[in-house]
Short mmCIF file of N, CA and C and ligand atoms in Angstrom, two decimals:
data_model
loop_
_atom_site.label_atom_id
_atom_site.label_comp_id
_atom_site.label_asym_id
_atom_site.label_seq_id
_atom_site.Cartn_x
_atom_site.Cartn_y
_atom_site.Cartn_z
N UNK A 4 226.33 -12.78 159.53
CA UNK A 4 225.82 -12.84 160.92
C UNK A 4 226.19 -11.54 161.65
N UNK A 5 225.62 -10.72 161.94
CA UNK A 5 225.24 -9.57 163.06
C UNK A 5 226.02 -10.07 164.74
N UNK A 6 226.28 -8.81 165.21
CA UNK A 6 226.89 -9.24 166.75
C UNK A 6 225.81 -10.18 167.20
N UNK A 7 224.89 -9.59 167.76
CA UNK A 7 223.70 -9.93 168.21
C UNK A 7 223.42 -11.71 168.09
N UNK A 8 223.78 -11.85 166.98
CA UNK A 8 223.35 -12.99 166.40
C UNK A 8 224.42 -14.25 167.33
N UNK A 9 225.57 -13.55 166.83
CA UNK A 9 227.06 -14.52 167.47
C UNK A 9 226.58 -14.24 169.09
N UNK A 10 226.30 -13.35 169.50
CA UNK A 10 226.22 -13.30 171.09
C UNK A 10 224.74 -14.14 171.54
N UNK A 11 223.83 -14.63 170.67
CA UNK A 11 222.89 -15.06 170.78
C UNK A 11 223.72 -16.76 171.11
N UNK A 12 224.48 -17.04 169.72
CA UNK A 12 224.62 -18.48 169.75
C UNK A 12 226.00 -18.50 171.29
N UNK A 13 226.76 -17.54 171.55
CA UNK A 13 227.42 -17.80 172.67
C UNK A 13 226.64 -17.88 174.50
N UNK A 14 225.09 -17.21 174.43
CA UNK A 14 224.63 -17.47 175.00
C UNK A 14 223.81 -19.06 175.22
N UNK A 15 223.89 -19.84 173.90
CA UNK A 15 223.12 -21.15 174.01
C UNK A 15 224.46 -22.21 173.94
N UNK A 16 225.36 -21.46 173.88
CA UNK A 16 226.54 -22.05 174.29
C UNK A 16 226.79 -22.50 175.87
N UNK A 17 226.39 -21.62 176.58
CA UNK A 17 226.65 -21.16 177.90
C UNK A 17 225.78 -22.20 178.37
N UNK A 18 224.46 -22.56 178.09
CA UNK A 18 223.61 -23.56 178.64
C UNK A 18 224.52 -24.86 178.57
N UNK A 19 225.52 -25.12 178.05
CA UNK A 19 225.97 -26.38 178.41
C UNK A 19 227.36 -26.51 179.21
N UNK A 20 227.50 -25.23 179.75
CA UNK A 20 228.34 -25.13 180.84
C UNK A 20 228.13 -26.13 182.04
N UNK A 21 229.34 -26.76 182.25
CA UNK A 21 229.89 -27.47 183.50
C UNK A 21 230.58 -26.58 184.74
N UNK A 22 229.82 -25.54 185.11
CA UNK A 22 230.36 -24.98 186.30
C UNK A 22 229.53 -24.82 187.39
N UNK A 23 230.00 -26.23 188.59
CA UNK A 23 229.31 -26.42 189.73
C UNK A 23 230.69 -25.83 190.77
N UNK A 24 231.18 -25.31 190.13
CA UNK A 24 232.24 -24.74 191.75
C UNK A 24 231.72 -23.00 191.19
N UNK A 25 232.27 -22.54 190.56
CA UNK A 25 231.41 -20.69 190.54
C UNK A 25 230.10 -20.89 190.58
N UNK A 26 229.57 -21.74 189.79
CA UNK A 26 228.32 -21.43 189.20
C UNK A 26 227.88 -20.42 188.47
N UNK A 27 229.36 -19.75 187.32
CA UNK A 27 229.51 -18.58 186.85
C UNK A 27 229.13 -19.85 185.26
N UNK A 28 228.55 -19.68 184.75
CA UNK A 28 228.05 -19.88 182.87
C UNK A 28 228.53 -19.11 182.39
N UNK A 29 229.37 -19.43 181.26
CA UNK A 29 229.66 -18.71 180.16
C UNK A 29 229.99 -19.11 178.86
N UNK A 30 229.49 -18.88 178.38
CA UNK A 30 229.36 -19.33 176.12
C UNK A 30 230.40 -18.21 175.53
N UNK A 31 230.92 -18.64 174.70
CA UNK A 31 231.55 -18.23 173.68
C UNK A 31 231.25 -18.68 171.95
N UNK A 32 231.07 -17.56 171.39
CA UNK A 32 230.78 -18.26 169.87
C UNK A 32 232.01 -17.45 169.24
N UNK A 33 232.76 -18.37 168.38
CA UNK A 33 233.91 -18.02 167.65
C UNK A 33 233.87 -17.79 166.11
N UNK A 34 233.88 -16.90 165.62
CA UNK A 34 233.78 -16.89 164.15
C UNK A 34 235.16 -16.93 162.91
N UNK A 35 235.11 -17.80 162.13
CA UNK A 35 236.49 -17.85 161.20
C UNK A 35 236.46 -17.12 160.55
N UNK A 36 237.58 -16.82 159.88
CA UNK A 36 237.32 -16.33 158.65
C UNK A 36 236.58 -16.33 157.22
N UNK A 37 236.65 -17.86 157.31
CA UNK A 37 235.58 -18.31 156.40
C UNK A 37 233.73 -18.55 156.62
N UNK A 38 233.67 -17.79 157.78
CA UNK A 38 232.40 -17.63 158.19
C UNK A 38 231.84 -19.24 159.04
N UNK A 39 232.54 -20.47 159.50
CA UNK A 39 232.12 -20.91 160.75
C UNK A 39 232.11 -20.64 161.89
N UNK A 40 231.52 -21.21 162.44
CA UNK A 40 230.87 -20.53 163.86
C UNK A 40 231.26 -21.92 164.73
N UNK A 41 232.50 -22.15 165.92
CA UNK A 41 232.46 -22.98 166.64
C UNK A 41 232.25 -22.21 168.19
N UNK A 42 231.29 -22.83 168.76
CA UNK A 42 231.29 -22.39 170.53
C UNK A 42 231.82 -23.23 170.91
N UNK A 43 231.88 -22.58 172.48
CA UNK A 43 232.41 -23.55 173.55
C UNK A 43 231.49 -23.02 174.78
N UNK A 44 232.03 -23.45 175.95
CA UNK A 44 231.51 -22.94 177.17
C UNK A 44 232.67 -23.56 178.09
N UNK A 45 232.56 -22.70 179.53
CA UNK A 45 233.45 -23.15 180.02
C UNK A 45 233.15 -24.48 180.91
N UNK A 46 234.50 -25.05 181.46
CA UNK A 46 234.62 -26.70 181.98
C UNK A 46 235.29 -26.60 182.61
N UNK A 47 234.46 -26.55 183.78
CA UNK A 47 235.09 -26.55 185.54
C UNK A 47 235.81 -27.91 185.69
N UNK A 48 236.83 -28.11 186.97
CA UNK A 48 237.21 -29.39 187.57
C UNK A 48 237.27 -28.92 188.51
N UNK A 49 236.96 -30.18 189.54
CA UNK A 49 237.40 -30.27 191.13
C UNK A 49 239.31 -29.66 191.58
N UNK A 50 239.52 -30.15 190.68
CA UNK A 50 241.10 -29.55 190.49
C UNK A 50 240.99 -28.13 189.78
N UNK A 51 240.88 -27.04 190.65
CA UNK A 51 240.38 -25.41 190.02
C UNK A 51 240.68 -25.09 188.66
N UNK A 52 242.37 -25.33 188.93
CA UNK A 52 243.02 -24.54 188.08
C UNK A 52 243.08 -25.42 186.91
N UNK A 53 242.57 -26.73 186.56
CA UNK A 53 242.18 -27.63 185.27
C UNK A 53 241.05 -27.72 184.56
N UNK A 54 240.54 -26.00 185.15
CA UNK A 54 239.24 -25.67 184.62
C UNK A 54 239.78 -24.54 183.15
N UNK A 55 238.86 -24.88 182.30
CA UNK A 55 239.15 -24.25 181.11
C UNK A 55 237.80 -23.54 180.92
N UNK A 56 238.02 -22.04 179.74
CA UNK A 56 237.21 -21.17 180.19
C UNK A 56 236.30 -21.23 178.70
N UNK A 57 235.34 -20.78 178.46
CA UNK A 57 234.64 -20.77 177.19
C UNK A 57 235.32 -20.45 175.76
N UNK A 58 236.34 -19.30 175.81
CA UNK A 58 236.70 -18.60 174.87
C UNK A 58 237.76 -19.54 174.22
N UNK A 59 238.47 -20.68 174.99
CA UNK A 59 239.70 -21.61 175.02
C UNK A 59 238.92 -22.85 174.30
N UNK A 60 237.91 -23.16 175.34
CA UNK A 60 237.23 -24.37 174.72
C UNK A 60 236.86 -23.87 172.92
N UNK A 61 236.68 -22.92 172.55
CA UNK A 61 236.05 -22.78 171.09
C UNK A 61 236.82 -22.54 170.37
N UNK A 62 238.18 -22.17 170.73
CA UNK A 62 240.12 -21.69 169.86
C UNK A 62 240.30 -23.25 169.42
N UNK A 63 239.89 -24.09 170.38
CA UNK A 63 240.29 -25.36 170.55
C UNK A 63 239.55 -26.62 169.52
N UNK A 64 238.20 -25.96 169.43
CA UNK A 64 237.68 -26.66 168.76
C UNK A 64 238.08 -26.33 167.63
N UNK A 65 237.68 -25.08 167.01
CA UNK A 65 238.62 -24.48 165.75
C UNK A 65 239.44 -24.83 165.52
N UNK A 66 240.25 -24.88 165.83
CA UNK A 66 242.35 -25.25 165.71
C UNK A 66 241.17 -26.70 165.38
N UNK A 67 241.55 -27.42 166.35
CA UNK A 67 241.74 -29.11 165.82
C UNK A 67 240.88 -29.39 164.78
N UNK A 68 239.79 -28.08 164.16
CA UNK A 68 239.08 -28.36 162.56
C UNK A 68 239.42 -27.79 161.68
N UNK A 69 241.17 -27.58 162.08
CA UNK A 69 241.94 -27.05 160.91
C UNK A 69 241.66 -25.88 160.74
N UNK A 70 241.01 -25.12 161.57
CA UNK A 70 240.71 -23.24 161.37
C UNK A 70 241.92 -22.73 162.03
N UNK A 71 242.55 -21.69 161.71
CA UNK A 71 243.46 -20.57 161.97
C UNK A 71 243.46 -19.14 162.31
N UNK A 72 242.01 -18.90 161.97
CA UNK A 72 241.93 -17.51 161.45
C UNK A 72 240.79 -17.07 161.38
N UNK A 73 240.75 -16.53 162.91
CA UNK A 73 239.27 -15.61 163.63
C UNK A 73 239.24 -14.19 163.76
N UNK A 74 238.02 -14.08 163.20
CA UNK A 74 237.58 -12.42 162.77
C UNK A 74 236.75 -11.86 163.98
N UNK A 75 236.28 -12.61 164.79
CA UNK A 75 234.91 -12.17 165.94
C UNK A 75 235.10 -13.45 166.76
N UNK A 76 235.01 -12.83 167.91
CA UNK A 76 234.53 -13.75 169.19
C UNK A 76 233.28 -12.68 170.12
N UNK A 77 232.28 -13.95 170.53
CA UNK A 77 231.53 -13.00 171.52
C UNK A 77 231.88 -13.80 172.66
N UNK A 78 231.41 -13.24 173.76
CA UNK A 78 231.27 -14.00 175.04
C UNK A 78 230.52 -13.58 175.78
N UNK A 79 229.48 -14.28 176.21
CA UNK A 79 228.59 -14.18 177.09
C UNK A 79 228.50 -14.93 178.50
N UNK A 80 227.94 -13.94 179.38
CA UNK A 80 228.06 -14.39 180.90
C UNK A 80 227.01 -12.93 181.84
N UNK A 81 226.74 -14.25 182.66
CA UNK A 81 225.17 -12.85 183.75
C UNK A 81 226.13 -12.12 184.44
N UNK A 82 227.20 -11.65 183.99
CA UNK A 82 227.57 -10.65 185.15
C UNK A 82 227.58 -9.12 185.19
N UNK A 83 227.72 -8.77 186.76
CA UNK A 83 226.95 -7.19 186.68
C UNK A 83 228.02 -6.25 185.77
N UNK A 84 229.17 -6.35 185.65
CA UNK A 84 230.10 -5.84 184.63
C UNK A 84 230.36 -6.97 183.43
N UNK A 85 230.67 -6.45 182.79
CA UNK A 85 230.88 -6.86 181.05
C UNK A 85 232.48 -8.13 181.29
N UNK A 86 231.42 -8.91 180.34
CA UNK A 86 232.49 -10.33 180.83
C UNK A 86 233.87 -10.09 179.97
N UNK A 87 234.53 -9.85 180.34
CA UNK A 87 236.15 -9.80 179.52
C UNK A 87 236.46 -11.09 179.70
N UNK A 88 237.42 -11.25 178.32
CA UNK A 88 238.30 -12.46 178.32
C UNK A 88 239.48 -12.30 179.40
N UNK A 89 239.76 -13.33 180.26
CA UNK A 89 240.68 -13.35 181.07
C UNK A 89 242.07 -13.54 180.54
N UNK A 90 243.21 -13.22 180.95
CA UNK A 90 244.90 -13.33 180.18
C UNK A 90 245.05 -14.38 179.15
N UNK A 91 244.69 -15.71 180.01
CA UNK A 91 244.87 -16.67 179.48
C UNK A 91 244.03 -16.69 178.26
N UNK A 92 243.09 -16.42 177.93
CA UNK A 92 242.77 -16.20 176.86
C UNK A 92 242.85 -15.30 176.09
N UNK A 93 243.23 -14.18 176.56
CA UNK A 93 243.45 -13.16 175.28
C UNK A 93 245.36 -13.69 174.96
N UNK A 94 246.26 -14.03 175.51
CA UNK A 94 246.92 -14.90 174.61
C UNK A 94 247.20 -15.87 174.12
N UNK A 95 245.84 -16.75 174.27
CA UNK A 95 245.52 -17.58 173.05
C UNK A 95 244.93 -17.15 171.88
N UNK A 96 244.37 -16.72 172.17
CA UNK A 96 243.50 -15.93 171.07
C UNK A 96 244.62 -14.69 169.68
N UNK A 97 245.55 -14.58 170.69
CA UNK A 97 246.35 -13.51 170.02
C UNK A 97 247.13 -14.39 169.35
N UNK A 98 247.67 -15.46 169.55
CA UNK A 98 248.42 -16.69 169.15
C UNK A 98 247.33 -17.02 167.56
N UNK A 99 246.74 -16.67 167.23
CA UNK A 99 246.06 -16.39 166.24
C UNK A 99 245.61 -15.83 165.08
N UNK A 100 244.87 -14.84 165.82
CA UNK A 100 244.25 -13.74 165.52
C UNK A 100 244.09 -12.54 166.06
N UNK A 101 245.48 -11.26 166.11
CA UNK A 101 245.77 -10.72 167.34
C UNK A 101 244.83 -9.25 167.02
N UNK A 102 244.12 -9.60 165.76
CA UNK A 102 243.50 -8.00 165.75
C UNK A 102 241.58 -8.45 165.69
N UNK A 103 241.82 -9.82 166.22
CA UNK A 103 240.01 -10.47 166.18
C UNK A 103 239.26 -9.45 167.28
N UNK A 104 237.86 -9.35 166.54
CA UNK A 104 237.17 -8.47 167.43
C UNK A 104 236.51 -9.26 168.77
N UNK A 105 236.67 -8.82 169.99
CA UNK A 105 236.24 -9.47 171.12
C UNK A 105 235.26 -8.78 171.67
N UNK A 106 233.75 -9.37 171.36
CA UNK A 106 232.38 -8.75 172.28
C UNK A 106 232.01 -9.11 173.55
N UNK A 107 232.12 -8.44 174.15
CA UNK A 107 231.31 -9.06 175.78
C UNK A 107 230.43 -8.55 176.42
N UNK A 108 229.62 -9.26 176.67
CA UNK A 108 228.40 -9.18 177.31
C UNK A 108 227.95 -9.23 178.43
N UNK A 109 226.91 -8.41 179.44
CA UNK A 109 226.51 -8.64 180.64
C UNK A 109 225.16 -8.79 181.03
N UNK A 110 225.13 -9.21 182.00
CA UNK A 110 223.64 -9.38 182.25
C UNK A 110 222.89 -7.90 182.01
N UNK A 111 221.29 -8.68 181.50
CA UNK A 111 220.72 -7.67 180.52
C UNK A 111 221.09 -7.48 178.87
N UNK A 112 221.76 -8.02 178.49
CA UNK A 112 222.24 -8.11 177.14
C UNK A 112 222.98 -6.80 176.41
N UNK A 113 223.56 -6.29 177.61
CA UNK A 113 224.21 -4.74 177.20
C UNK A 113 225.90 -5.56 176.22
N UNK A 114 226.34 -4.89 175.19
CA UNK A 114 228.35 -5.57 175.08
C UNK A 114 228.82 -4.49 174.51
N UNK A 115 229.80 -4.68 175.00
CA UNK A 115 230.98 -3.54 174.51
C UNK A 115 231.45 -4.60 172.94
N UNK A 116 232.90 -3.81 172.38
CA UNK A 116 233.14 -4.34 171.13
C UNK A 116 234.47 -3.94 171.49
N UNK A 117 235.87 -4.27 171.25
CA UNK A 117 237.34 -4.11 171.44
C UNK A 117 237.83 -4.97 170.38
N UNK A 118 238.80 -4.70 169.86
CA UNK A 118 239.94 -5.21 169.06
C UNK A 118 240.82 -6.08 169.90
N UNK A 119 241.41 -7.09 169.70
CA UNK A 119 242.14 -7.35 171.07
C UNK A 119 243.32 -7.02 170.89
N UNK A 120 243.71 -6.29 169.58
CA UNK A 120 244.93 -5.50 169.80
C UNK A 120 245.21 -4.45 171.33
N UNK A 121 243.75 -3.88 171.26
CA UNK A 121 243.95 -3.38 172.34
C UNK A 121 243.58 -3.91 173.44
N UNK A 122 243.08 -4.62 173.89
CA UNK A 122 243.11 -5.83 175.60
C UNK A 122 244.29 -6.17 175.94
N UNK A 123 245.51 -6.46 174.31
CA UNK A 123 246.61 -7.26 174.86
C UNK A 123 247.66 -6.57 173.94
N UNK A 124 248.30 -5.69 174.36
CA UNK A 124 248.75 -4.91 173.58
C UNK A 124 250.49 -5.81 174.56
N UNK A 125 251.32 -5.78 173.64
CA UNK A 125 252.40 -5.91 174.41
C UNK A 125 252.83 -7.47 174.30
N UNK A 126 251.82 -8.59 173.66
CA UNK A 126 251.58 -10.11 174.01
C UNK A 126 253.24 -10.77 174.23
N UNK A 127 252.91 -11.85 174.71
CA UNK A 127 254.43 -12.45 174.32
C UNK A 127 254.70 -13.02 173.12
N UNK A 128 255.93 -13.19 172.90
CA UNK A 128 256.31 -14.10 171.72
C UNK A 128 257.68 -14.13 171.44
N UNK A 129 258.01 -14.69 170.46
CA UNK A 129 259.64 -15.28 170.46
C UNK A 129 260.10 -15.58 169.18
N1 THU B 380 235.46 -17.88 182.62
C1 THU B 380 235.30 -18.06 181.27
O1 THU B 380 234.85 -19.11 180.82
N2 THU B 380 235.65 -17.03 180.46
C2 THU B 380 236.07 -15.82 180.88
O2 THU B 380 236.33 -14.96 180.07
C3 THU B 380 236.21 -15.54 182.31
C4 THU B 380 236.04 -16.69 183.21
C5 THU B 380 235.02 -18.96 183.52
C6 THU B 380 236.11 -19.71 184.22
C7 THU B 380 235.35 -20.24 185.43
O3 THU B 380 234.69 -21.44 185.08
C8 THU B 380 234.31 -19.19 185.71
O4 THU B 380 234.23 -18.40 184.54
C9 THU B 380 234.61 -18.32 186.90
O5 THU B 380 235.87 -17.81 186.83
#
């Protein structure tokens, strides 16, 4: 599967977004190592901060199907700059897979490509 392709399925991801407080959509398609593909999208609550974001929802689905070990994430979202993963997710994601490639996308279908070695250089741990 081609970027293009993963940023395709994180965009039909995004159509089943639950966000009536931004009204910001956003898909994520996650790729394993063994070549599955789980999305997510993000899931607003009336309670803000019990809103979870696309890139979390699809770590999540992975993990609980026994996956460990992600090579590519895209993420897609209409915004006028290139959707980055927010903290909280780039150290989940690093809790992982700290050298997975992270694509993001903006309205118009322009994406950058980063390592998330470099987004989160420094992560915590113990
Ligand atoms: N959001 C994501 O799903 N992923 C990101 O990388 C950034 C932000 C969501 C959270 C919230 O539902 C909306 O975008 C606006 O912050």
């Amino acid at each position: 599967m081609n970027d293009r392709q993963l940023l395709d399925m994180a965009r039909e991801a995004a159509g089943n977004s639950y966000s009536p407080y931004s009204k910001f959509p956003v898909g994520a398609a996650l790729e394993c190592a063994d070549g599955t593909i789980y999305t997510g999208c993000n899931i607003e609550n009336a309670a803000l901060g019990s809103t979870i974001c696309a890139e979390r929802v699809a770590v999540c689905k992975a993990v609980s199907e026994g996956q460990r070990e992600f090579t590519r994430i895209a993420i897609w979202g209409e915004s006028e700059n290139y959707c980055m993963p927010c903290g909280a997710c780039r150290q989940f994601l690093v809790e992982f897979s700290p050298d997975i490639e992270v694509l993001c996308s903006k309205a118009g279908g322009r994406y950058v490509s980063y390592p998330l070695s470099k987004l989160m250089p420094y992560s915590f741990n113990y």
